Coordinates of C-alpha atoms and ligand atoms in Angstrom, one line a residue:
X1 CA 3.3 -17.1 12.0
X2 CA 0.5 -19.1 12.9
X3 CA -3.2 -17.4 13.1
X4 CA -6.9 -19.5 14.2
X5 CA -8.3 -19.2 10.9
X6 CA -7.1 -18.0 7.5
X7 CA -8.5 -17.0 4.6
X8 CA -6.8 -17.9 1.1
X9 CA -7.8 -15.8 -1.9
X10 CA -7.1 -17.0 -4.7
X11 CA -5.8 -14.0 -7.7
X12 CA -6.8 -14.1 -10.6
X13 CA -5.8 -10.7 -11.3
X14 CA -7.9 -8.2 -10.6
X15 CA -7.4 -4.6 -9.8
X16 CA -9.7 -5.5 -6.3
X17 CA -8.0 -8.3 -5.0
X18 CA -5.9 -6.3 -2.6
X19 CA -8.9 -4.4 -1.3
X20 CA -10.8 -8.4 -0.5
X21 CA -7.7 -9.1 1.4
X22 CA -8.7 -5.8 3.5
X23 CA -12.0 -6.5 4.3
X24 CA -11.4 -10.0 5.4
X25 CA -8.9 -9.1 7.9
X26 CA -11.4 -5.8 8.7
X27 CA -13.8 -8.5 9.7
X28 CA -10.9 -10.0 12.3
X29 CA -10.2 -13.4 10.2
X30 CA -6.6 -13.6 8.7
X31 CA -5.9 -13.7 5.0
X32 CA -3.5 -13.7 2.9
X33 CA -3.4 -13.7 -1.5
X34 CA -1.9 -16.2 -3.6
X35 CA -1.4 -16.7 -6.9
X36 CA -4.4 -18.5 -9.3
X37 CA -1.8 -21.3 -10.2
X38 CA -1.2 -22.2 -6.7
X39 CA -1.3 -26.1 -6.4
X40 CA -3.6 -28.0 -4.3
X41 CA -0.7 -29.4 -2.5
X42 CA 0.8 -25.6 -1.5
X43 CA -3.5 -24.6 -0.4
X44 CA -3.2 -28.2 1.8
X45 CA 0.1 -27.1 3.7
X46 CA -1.5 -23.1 4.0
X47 CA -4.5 -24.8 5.6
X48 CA -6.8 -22.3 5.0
X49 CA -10.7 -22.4 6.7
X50 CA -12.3 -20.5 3.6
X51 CA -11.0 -19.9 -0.4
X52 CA -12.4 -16.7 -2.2
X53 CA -11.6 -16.4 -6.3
X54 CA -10.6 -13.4 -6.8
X55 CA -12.4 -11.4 -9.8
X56 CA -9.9 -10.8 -13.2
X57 CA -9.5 -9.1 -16.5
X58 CA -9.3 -12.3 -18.6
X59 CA -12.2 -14.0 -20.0
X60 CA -12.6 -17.6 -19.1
X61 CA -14.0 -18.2 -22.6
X62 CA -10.6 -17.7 -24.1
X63 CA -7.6 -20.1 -24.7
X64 CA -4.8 -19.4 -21.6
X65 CA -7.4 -18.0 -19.8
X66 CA -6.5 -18.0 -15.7
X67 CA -8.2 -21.6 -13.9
X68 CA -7.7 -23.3 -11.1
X69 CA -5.8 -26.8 -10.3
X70 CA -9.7 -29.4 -9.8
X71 CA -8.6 -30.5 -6.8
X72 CA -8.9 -27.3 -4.7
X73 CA -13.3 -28.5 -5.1
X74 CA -11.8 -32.1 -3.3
X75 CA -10.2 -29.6 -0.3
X76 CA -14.3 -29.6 0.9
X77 CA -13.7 -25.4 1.7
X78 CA -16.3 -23.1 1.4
X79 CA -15.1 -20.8 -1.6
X80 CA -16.5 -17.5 -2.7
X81 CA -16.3 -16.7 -6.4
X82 CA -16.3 -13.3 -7.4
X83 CA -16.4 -12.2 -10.6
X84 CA -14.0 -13.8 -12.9
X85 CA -14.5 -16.5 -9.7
X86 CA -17.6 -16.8 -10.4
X87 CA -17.7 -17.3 -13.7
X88 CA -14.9 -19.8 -13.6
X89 CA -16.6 -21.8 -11.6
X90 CA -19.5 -21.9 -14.0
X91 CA -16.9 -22.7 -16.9
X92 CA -15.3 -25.1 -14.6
X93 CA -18.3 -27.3 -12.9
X94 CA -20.1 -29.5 -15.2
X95 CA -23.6 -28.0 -16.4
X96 CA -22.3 -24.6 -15.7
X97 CA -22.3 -22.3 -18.8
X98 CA -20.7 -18.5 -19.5
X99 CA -21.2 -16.3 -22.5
X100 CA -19.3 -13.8 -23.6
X101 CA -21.0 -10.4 -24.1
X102 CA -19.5 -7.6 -26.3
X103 CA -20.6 -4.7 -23.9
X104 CA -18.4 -4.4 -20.5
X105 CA -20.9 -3.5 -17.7
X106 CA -18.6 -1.0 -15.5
X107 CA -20.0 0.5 -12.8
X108 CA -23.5 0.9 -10.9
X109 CA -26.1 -1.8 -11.2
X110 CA -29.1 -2.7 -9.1
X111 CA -29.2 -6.2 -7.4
X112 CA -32.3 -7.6 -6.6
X113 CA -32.1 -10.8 -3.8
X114 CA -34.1 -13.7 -5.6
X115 CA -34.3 -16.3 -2.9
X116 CA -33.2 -16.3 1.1
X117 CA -29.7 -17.7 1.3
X118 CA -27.2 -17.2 4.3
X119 CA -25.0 -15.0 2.3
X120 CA -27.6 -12.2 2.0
X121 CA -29.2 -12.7 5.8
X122 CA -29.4 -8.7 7.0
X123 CA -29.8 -7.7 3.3
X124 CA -33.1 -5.0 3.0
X125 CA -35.6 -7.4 1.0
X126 CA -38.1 -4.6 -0.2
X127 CA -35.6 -3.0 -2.4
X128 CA -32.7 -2.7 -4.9
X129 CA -29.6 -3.2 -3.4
X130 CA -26.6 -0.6 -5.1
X131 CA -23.4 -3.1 -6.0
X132 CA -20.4 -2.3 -8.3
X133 CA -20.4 -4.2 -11.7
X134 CA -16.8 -5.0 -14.2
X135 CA -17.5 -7.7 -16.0
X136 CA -17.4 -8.4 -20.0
X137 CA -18.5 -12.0 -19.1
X138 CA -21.6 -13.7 -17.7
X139 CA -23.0 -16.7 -16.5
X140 CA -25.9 -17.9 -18.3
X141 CA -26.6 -21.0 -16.4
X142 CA -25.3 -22.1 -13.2
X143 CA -23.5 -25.4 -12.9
X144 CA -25.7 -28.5 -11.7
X145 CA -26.4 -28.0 -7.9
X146 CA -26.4 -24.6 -7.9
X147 CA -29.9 -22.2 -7.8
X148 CA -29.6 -18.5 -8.0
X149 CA -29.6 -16.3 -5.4
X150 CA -29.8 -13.0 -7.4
X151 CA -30.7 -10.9 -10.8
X152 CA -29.5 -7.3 -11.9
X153 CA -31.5 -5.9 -14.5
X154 CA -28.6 -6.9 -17.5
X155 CA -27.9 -10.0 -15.2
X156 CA -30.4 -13.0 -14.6
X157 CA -27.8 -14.7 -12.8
X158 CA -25.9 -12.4 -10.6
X159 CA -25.4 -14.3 -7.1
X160 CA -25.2 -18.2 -7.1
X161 CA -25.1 -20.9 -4.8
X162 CA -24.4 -24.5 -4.1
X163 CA -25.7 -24.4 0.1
X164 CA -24.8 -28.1 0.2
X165 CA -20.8 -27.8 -1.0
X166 CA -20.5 -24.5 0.5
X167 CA -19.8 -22.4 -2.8
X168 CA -20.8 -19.3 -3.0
X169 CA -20.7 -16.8 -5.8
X170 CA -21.3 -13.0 -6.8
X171 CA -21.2 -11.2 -10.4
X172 CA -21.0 -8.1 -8.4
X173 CA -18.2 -7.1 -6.1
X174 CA -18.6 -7.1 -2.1
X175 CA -15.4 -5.5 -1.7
X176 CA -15.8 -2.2 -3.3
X177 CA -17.1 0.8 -1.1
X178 CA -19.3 1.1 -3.6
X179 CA -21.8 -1.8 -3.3
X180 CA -24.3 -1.2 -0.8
X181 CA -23.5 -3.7 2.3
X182 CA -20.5 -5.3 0.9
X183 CA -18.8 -5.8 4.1
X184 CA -22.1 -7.3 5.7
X185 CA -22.2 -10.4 2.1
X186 CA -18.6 -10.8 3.0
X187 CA -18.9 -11.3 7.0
X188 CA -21.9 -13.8 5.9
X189 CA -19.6 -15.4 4.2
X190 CA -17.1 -16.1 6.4
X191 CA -18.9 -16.3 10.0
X192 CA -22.4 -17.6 8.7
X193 CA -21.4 -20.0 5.8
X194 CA -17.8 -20.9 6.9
X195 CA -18.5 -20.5 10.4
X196 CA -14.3 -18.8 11.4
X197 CA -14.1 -17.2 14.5
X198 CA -12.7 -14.1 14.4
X199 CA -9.4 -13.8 15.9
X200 CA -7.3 -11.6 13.9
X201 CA -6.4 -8.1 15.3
X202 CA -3.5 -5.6 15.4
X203 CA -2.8 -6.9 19.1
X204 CA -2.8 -10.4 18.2
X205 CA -0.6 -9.6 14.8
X206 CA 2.3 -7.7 16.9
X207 CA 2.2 -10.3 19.4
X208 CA 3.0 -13.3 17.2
X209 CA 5.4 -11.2 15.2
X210 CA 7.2 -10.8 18.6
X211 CA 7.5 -14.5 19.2
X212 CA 8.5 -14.8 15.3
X213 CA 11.0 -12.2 15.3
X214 CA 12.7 -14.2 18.8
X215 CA 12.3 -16.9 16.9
X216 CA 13.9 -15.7 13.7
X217 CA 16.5 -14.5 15.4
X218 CA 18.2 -16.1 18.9
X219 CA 20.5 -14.5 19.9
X220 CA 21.9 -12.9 16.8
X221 CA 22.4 -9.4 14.9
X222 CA 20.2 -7.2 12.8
X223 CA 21.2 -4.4 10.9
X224 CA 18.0 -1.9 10.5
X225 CA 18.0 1.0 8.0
X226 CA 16.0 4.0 9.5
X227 CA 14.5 6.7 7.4
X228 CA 12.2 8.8 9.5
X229 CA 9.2 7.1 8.2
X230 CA 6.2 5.2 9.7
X231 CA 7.5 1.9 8.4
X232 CA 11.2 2.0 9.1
X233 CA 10.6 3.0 12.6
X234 CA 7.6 0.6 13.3
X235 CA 10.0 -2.0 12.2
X236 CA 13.1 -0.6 14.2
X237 CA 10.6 -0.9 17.7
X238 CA 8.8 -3.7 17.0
X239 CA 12.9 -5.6 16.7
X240 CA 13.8 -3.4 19.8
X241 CA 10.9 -4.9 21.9
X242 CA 12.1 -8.4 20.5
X243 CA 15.6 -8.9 20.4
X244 CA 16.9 -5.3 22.5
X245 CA 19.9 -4.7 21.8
X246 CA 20.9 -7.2 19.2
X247 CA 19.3 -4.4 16.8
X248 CA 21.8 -2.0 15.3
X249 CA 19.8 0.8 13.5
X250 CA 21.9 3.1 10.9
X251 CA 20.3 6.4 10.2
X252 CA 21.6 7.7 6.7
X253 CA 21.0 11.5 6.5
X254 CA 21.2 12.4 3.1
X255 CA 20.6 16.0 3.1
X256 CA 17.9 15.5 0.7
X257 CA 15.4 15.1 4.2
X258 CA 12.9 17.7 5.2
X259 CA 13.1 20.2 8.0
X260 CA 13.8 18.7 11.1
X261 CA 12.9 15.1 9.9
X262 CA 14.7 12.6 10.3
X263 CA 16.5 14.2 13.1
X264 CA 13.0 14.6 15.1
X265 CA 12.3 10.8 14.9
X266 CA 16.2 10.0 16.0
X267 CA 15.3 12.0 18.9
X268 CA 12.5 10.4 19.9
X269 CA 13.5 7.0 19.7
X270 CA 17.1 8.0 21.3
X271 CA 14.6 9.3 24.1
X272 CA 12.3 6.3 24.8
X273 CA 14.1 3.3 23.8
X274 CA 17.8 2.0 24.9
X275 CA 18.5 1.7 20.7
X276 CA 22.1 1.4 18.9
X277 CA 21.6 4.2 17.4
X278 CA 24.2 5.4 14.6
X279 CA 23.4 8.9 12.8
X280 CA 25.2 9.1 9.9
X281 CA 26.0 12.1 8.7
X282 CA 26.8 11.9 5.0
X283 CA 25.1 15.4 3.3
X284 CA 28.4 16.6 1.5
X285 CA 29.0 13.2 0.1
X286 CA 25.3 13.2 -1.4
X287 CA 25.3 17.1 -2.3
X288 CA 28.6 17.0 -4.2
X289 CA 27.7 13.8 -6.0
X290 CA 24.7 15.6 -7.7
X291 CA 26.2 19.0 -8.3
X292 CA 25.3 19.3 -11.8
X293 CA 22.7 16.5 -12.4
X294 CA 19.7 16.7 -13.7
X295 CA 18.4 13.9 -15.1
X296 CA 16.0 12.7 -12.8
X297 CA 16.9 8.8 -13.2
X298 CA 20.7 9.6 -12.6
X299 CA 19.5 11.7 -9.9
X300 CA 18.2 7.9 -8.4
X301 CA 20.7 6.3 -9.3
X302 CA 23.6 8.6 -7.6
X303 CA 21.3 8.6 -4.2
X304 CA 20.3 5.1 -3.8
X305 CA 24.3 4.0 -5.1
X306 CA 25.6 6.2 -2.3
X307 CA 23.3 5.1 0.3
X308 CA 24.1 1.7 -0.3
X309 CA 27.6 2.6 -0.4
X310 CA 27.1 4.7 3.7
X311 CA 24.9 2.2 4.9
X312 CA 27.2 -0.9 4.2
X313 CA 30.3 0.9 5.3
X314 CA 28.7 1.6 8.5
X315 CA 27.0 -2.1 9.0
X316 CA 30.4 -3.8 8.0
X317 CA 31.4 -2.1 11.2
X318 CA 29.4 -4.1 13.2
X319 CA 30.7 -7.5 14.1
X320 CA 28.3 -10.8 14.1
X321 CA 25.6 -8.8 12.1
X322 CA 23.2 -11.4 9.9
X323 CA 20.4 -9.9 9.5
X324 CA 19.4 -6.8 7.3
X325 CA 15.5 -5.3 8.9
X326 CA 13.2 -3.6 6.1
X327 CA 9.8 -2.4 6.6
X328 CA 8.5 -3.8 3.0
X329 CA 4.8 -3.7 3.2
X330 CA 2.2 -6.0 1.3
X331 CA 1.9 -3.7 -1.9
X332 CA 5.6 -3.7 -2.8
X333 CA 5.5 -7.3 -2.1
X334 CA 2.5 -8.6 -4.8
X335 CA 1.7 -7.7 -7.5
X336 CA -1.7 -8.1 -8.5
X337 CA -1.4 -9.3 -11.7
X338 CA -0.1 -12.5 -10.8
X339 CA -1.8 -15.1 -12.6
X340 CA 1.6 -16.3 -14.3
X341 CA 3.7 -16.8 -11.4
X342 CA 5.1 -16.1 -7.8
X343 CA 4.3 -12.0 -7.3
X344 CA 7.1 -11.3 -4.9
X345 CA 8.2 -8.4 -7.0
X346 CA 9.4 -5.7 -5.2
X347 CA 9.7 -2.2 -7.1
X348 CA 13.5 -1.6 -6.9
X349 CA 13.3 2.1 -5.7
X350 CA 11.1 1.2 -2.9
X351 CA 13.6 -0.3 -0.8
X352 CA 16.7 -1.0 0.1
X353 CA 16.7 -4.7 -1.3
X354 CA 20.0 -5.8 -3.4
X355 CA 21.8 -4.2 -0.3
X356 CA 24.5 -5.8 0.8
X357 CA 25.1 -8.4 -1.5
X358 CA 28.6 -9.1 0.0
X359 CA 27.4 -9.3 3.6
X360 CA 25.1 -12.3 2.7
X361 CA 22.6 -10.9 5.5
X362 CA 18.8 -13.0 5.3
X363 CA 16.3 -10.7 5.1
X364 CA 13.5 -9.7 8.4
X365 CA 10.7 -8.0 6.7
X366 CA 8.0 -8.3 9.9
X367 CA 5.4 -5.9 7.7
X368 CA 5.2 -7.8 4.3
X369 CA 1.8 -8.7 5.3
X370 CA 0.5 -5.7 6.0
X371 CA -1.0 -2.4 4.1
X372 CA 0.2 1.0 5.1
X373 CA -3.2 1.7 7.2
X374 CA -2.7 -1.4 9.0
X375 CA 1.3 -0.5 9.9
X376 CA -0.3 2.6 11.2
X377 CA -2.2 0.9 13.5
X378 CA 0.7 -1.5 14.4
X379 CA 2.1 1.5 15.8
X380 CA -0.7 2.9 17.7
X381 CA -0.8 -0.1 18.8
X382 CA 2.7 0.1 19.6
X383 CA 2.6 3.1 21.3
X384 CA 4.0 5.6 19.2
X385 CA 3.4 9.2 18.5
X386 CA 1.4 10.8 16.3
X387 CA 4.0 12.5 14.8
X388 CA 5.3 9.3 13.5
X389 CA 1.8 7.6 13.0
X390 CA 0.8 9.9 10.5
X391 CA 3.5 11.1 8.9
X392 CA 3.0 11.4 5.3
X393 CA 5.4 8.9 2.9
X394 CA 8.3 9.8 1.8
X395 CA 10.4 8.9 -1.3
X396 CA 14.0 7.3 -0.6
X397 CA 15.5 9.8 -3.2
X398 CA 14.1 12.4 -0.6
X399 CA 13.4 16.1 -2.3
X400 CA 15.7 15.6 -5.0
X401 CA 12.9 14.5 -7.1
X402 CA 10.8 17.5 -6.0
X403 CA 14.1 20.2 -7.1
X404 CA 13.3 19.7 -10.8
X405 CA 16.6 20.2 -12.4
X406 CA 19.7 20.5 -10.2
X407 CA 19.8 19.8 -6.7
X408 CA 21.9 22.7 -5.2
X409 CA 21.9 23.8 -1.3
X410 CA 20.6 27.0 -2.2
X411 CA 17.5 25.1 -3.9
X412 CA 17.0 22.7 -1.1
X413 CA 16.7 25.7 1.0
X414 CA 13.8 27.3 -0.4
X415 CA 12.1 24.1 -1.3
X416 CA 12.4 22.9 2.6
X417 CA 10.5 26.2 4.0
X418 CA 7.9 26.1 1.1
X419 CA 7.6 22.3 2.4
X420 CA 7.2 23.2 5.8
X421 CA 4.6 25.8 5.0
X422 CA 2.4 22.9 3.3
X423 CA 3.0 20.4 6.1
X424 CA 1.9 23.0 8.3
X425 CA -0.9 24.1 6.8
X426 CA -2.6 20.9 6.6
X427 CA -1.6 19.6 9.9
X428 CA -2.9 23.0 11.1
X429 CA -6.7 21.4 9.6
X430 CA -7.5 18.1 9.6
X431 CA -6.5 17.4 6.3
X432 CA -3.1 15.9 6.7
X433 CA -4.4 12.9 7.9
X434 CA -7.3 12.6 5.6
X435 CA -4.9 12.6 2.3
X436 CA -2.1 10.3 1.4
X437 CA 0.3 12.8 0.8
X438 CA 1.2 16.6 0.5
X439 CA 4.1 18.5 -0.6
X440 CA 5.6 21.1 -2.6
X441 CA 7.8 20.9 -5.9
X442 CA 10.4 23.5 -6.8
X443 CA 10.5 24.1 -11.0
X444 CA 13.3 25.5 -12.9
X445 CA 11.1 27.8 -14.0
X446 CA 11.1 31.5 -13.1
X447 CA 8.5 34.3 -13.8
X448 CA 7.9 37.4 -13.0
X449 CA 5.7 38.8 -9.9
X450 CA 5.7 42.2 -8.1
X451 CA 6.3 42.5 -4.8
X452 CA 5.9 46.3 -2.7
X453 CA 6.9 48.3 -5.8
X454 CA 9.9 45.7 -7.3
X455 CA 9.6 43.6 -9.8
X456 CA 10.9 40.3 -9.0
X457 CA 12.1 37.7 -11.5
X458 CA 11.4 34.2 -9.0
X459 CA 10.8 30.2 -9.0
X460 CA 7.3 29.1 -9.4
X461 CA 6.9 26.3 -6.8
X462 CA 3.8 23.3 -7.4
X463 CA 1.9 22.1 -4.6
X464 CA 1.1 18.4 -5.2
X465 CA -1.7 16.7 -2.6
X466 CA -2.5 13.5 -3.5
X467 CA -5.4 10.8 -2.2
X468 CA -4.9 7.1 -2.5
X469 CA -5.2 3.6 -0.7
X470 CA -1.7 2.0 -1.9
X471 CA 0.0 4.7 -4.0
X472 CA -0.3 2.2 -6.6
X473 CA -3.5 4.9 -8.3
X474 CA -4.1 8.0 -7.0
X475 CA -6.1 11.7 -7.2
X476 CA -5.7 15.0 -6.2
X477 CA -7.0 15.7 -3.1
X478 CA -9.8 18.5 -3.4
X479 CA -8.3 20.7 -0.1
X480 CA -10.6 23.3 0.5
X481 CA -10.0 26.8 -1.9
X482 CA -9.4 28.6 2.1
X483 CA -6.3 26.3 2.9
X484 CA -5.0 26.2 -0.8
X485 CA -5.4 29.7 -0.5
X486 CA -3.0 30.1 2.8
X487 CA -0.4 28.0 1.7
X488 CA -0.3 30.0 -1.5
X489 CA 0.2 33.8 0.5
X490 CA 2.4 32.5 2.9
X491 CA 5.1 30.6 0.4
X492 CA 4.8 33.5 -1.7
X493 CA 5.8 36.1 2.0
X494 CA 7.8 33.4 3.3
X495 CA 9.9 32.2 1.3
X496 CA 12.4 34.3 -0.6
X497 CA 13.2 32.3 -4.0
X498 CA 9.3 31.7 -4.9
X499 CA 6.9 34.2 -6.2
X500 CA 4.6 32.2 -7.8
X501 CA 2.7 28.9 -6.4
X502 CA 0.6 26.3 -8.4
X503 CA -1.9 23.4 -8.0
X504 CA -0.8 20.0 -9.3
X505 CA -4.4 18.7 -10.5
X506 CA -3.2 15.5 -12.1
X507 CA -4.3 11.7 -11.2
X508 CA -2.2 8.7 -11.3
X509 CA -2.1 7.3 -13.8
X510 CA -1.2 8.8 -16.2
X511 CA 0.9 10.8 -14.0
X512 CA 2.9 9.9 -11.0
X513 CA 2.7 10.7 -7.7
X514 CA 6.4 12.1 -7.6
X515 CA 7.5 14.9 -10.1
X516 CA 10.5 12.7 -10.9
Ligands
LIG1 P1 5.1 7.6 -7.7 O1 5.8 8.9 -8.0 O2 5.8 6.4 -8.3 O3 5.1 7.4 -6.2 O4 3.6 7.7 -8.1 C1 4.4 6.4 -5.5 C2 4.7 6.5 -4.0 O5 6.0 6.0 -3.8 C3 6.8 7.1 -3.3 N1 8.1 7.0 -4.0 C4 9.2 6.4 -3.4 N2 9.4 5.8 -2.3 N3 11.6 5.4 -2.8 C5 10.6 5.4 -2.0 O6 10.8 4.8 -0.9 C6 11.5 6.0 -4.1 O7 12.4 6.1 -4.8 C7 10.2 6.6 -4.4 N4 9.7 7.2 -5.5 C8 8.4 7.4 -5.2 C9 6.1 8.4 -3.5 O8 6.4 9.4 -2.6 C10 4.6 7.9 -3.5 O9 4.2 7.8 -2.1

């Protein structure tokens, strides 16, 4: 894919380096994260317009520390240090010095603008400015050429510059909501100091995926594996639009789906697009399988065996097919940490990768660049409905992860109709689309309530709503007492099996998102 001007950031591991990626290509200019170790030679064929250091847990002071390969400074790109970036290029440029400091500064700190540079043009000048500080590290003099641009009250040099080689560099970091006018340093950056144009946009992404994807392709097959999810589907229209009817999507239903899903987004696409569509039906096969399990690992195991199992029966069906479509998005794709090495490490339960082996199909993977806000916007962009925009993700293993101990049909009964009761309810407010997920958990639990004048001896069901950028961390989402308090009377009337409902108010970590 080719784009007018890209941005190369540079990881050096830090928890942030995603969230820089974001706000570049929120400013309209391409980017895309490599890791530290990248050679010059690799940066030369990228061709990047602009480099940004990413910031990083390491110290630069110690022995192994993350650097840089020296002739990335012969490359004459402007560059951005933040953080560890900054200090390595302090530790790295002659005159340039770093201490070490026992105290980690984490958090608020105040930044106060020292002298007028392009990188802080727009910046209030009669006050403070808020900025996020994690840093053990700091520089104590720049290297020779630089000045400073900026002090925090721990801090004397907390923003540095070299105007004359273009390098830039912040103690602070731009990228976090939390510094006050973040976004407006980092559009500085790259329209005032490394003068890109922007050019990126969700419009211009799906267009040159289009040409890739015809490309990729010619004229032959792709197997697609649909789950009823944002991803998968974006994926199955965007190949549709490309290559027609060359796409052969295969729809495993599981029996482990929600109410109506899965069927719902068969129907739509069945509806609007001309699509090989093949439904198949393989419930029993899953249910029997897991009659009796409870371990929640051989629970994963059994389901993602067997849908490997279904979905390469059905695609050895279909003759000519080479291709195998996945809608991997950029998080299971890096990982941040990557300092040591290539980061295409994919977490094994979130996809279908290892599939068929046998087949030898190459891999089309037209989101792996993309964050899950941005694949929404691929398919607004696409046209799609909001019914399949926002719908919330959902795990492979489906709800047997939420039925803690066996997975019978009775079980997945109840749990369905409690789930439908929370999807409902927060669709009903605006809160399903402000969280990253909802949805209700069925224990093997059972207590005792009263109900008219019985007793009743029922399950006690969880309600789990979580908040989070990447699923990678995560927090419960504080929904309002009211709605908590609907979904909580009408499981409880609704749904024969429960007579008790509780509040997951755990954050990830240490928990996970999932029960199971
Ligand atoms: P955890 O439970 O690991 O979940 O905090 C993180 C996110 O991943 C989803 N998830 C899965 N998605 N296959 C998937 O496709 C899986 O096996 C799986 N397990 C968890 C989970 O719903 C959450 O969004």
């Amino acid at each position: 894919m080719t784009h007018s001007d890209t941005v190369v950031i540079l990881d050096f591991g830090s928890q942030f380096t995603q969230l820089i990626a974001r706000r570049v290509r929120e400013a309209g200019v391409y980017s895309e994260i490599h890791p530290c170790t990248t050679p010059v030679d690799k940066l030369r064929e990228l061709a990047p317009r602009a480099l940004i250091l990413s910031g990083g847990p390491s110290s630069v002071i110690e022995p192994g520390a993350p650097t840089l390969d020296m002739g990335i400074f012969d490359l004459d790109l402007p560059i951005l240090g933040i953080c560890y970036g900054m200090q390595l290029l302090s530790h790295l440029l002659p005159g340039g010095r770093v201490v070490s400091s026992t105290d980690r500064e984490y958090g608020r700190s105040e930044f106060t603008v020292a002298a007028a540079s392009p990188l802080f043009d727009g910046l209030p000048t009669d006050r403070g400015l808020t900025v996020w500080m994690s840093h053990g590290d700091r520089v104590k003099s720049p290297p020779e050429g630089f000045s400073v641009l900026g002090s925090t009250p721990t801090v004397d040099v907390a923003a540095m510059a070299d105007p004359a080689r273009r390098i830039y560099a912040l103690q602070f970091h731009p990228e976090v909501a939390h510094t006050e006018d973040g976004s407006l340093i980092l559009h500085n950056f790259l329209f005032k100091i490394a003068g890109l144009t922007p050019g990126w946009s969700m419009s211009s992404f799906v267009a040159s995926q289009d040409a890739a994807l015809r490309e990729q392709i010619g004229d032959r097959h792709v197997v697609c594996a649909l789950s009823g999810g944002v991803d998968s589907t974006v994926v199955a229209v965007m190949l549709h639009k490309a290559i027609g009817k060359q796409l052969h999507c295969i729809f495993v239903d599981n029996g482990l789906l929600r109410l109506n899903e899965g069927e719902e987004v068969a129907a739509y696409l069945r509806e609007h697009f001309d699509l090989n569509l093949i439904h198949v039906k393989a419930a029993d096969l899953f249910l029997s399988l897991l009659a009796g399990v409870t371990d929640p690992e051989e629970k994963r195991k059994i389901i993602g065996r067997t849908f490997i199992e279904v979905f390469e029966r059905e695609a050895k069906k279909l003759p000519g097919v080479e291709f195998l479509a996945q809608g991997t998005l950029y998080p299971d794709v890096i990982e941040s940490v990557s300092f040591r090495g290539p980061s295409a490490v994919i977490k094994s339960h979130h996809n279908v990768g290892g599939l068929p082996d046998i087949m030898k199909l190459s891999l089309v993977e037209p989101l792996r660049e993309l964050f899950k806000d941005e694949v929404r916007k691929v398919a607004v962009e696409l046209g799609l409905p909001d019914f399949i925009i926002w719908r919330h993700p959902f795990p492979g293993p489906g709800l047997a992860i939420r039925i803690i101990g066996e997975v019978t049909p009775k079980r997945l009964d109840i749990l369905r109709r409690a789930d439908k009761i929370v999807q409902a309810e927060l669709q009903a407010s605006d809160w399903y689309r402000k969280v990253w997920q909802g949805f209700a958990v069925l224990l093997p639990l059972k207590t005792v309530g009263v109900m008219g004048d019985d007793r009743t001896y029922e399950s006690v069901c969880a309600v789990r709503v979580v908040d989070s950028i990447d699923a990678m961390t995560a927090d419960w989402s504080r929904v309002p007492t009211e709605i908590l308090a609907t979904i909580s009377n009408r499981i409880i009337n609704e749904v024969k099996g429960i007579n008790r409902v509780v509040l997951d108010i755990s954050s990830k970590p240490p928990s996970t998102i999932e029960w199971e």
